[in-house]
Amino acid sequence: MPSTPSAYSQGCPPDRHPVDQRLPNIKLAALGLQHVLVMYAGAVAVPLIIGRALQLSAEEVAMLISADLFCCGLITLIQTLGATRWFGIQLPVMMGVTFASVAPMAAMATAEPGPAGAQLLFGSIIGAGVVSILIAPAVSRMLRFFPPVVTGTIIAVIGITLMRVGINWIFGNPVGPTAPAIVDPAYAKWLADVTAPGGQAPPLPQGFAIQPSVPNPKYADPVGLGIAAVVLLSILLIVKYARGFVANISVLLGIVVGAIAASAAGIMTFEKMDQAAWFDIVLPFHFGMPRFDIMMILTMSLIMVVVMIESTGMFLALGSMTSREITQKDLARGLRTDGLGTLLGGIFNTFPYTSFSQNVGLVAVTGVKSRYVCAAGGLILLVLGLLPKIAALVESLPTVVLGGAGIVMFGMVAATGIRILSGVDFKTNRNNAMIVAVSIGMVPLIAPHFKQWMPHSVHPLVESGILLSSVTAVLLNLFLNGAQHDERAVIAAASQAESH
């Protein structure tokens, strides 16, 4: 990709590369804040999803948000500034929690909620982080197994899978207090009467329950639907009529509009923010010592391989944008930092990390190539992670507000995959269409109980449509196309991904 000189790089000394240029502090702060605002909505979405899947308290979900922001900042500083000769690609990169890991993590959290589930989840993340650090040099050489037809399919499936989360945020979860149907109160009263002490009815069989049969007034509440529509409409209007930086933070501004509407409707209150402290330190192992499960660690490690391949494409595209040559050692340092971030994430009660494509796109839009700008953004995130009131405010957002934004955020992930696939040769290579057609099958999404007769130990591997699609796409590409390496195609695909 051709590089255009920016106003900031033109004044840089001839012996210093624009990536290494140190801008004045005021410009660093302003440009760093811009990077933070572009990624903020995506950064806080994952702890909200997983925290609620774990059925944690509002205070604990707020703690996850603080921990996430803190680790985002810490890993961004390591990636941009470097730490020893092993970590940090030293490019303008912002690190955030990867959406690719949401579906398997949500499945783990739903299967075993509460602090015990959190211990198992964070143990799996720690294990995957260690594995990622060890295999980073090998992954940096695996690019040939992940051409655009594979990465585009995987990213499209990730977006399609996550859309279910956004829809459930708006309408209500399929089970629990917001399920579409509830037990008829008359049936519940009849059952209570016939099984009352002293009654003639025999004891109920274990697991016996009345089937829900009447509409639940908490499902698809019209007020909530209206607020979600306001958020979505606000985002669309901002995208259409705003320009530049304001358009780049359309999702964040839409959430702000939704929060105002929810406050006016009386469904968002600020007691949690009032009770939260102004400053607090993020401590490791908040839920106790982690528990380790080999199959879950393997599941998260496979997800991390996909994430690291995506990061490799981003790094190569960023090197092209900034006119800096990216060597194999550079890639290995950057990918090790993905693993280190995931390891630290598990220790500090948060999640797997990768480079955020939104911010790579911002480098292309602004022309500002200095890695110190992203380092400034990392420092801002670090400070935000130490301010519990900010996390409590985010946690107070009703799910309908997040749902309106989630339609856009998760839909854009799917659109990114489609955008990458648009550059794939389907005309002269019919094998590519076969790879996409077979790999995009959404068996776990359509028939989630298909695994009920399989050994329980393999459930974590097969209940994720993302993982099944990833493995299928890689194997089919090897079988039908072989392992042909085309770095230019990978860079072009990464550029397509970040251009949204």
CSV table of C-alpha atoms in Angstrom, one decimal, residues 8 19 23 26-44 69 72-73 76 80 91-96 244-246 248-250 252 318 321-322 355-382 384 498:
chain,number,residue,atom,x,y,z
A,8,TYR,CA,3.7,15.0,11.5
A,19,VAL,CA,7.3,5.3,13.2
A,23,LEU,CA,5.6,14.1,18.8
A,26,ILE,CA,-0.1,17.8,23.6
A,27,LYS,CA,-0.4,16.2,20.2
A,28,LEU,CA,0.5,12.8,21.7
A,29,ALA,CA,-2.3,13.2,24.2
A,30,ALA,CA,-4.9,14.3,21.6
A,31,LEU,CA,-4.0,11.7,19.1
A,32,GLY,CA,-3.8,9.0,21.7
A,33,LEU,CA,-7.2,9.9,23.1
A,34,GLN,CA,-8.6,9.6,19.5
A,35,HIS,CA,-7.2,6.0,19.4
A,36,VAL,CA,-8.8,5.2,22.7
A,37,LEU,CA,-12.2,6.5,21.7
A,38,VAL,CA,-12.2,4.5,18.4
A,39,MET,CA,-11.6,1.3,20.3
A,40,TYR,CA,-13.4,1.9,23.6
A,41,ALA,CA,-16.8,0.5,22.7
A,42,GLY,CA,-15.2,-2.7,21.4
A,43,ALA,CA,-12.9,-2.9,24.4
A,44,VAL,CA,-15.6,-2.9,27.1
A,69,LEU,CA,-8.9,-1.4,30.4
A,72,CYS,CA,-5.4,-3.1,27.3
A,73,GLY,CA,-3.1,-0.2,28.3
A,76,THR,CA,-0.4,-1.7,24.3
A,80,THR,CA,4.5,-0.2,21.0
A,91,LEU,CA,4.6,-0.3,15.6
A,92,PRO,CA,1.6,2.0,16.1
A,93,VAL,CA,-0.7,-0.8,17.5
A,94,MET,CA,-3.5,-0.7,20.0
A,95,MET,CA,-4.2,-3.9,21.8
A,96,GLY,CA,-7.7,-5.1,22.9
A,244,GLY,CA,-13.6,12.3,10.0
A,245,PHE,CA,-13.1,11.6,13.7
A,246,VAL,CA,-16.8,11.9,14.7
A,248,ASN,CA,-15.0,7.0,13.4
A,249,ILE,CA,-16.5,7.0,16.9
A,250,SER,CA,-20.1,6.6,15.7
A,252,LEU,CA,-19.5,5.2,21.0
A,318,LEU,CA,0.8,-1.9,9.0
A,321,MET,CA,1.4,1.6,5.5
A,322,THR,CA,4.4,2.9,7.5
A,355,SER,CA,-4.2,-5.9,17.8
A,356,PHE,CA,-7.4,-3.9,17.1
A,357,SER,CA,-8.1,-3.5,13.4
A,358,GLN,CA,-10.1,-0.2,13.9
A,359,ASN,CA,-6.9,1.5,15.1
A,360,VAL,CA,-4.8,0.1,12.3
A,361,GLY,CA,-7.4,1.7,10.0
A,362,LEU,CA,-7.0,5.0,11.9
A,363,VAL,CA,-3.3,5.0,11.1
A,364,ALA,CA,-4.2,4.8,7.4
A,365,VAL,CA,-6.9,7.5,7.7
A,366,THR,CA,-4.8,10.1,9.7
A,367,GLY,CA,-1.4,9.3,8.2
A,368,VAL,CA,0.1,9.6,11.7
A,369,LYS,CA,2.7,6.7,11.9
A,370,SER,CA,4.3,7.4,15.2
A,371,ARG,CA,4.1,4.4,17.6
A,372,TYR,CA,4.3,6.9,20.5
A,373,VAL,CA,0.8,8.0,19.7
A,374,CYS,CA,-0.5,4.5,20.5
A,375,ALA,CA,1.7,4.4,23.5
A,376,ALA,CA,0.0,7.5,24.7
A,377,GLY,CA,-3.3,5.8,24.1
A,378,GLY,CA,-2.1,2.8,26.1
A,379,LEU,CA,-1.2,5.1,29.0
A,380,ILE,CA,-4.7,6.7,28.9
A,381,LEU,CA,-6.3,3.2,29.0
A,382,LEU,CA,-4.0,2.3,31.9
A,384,LEU,CA,-9.0,4.5,33.0
A,498,GLU,CA,-9.1,-2.6,8.6
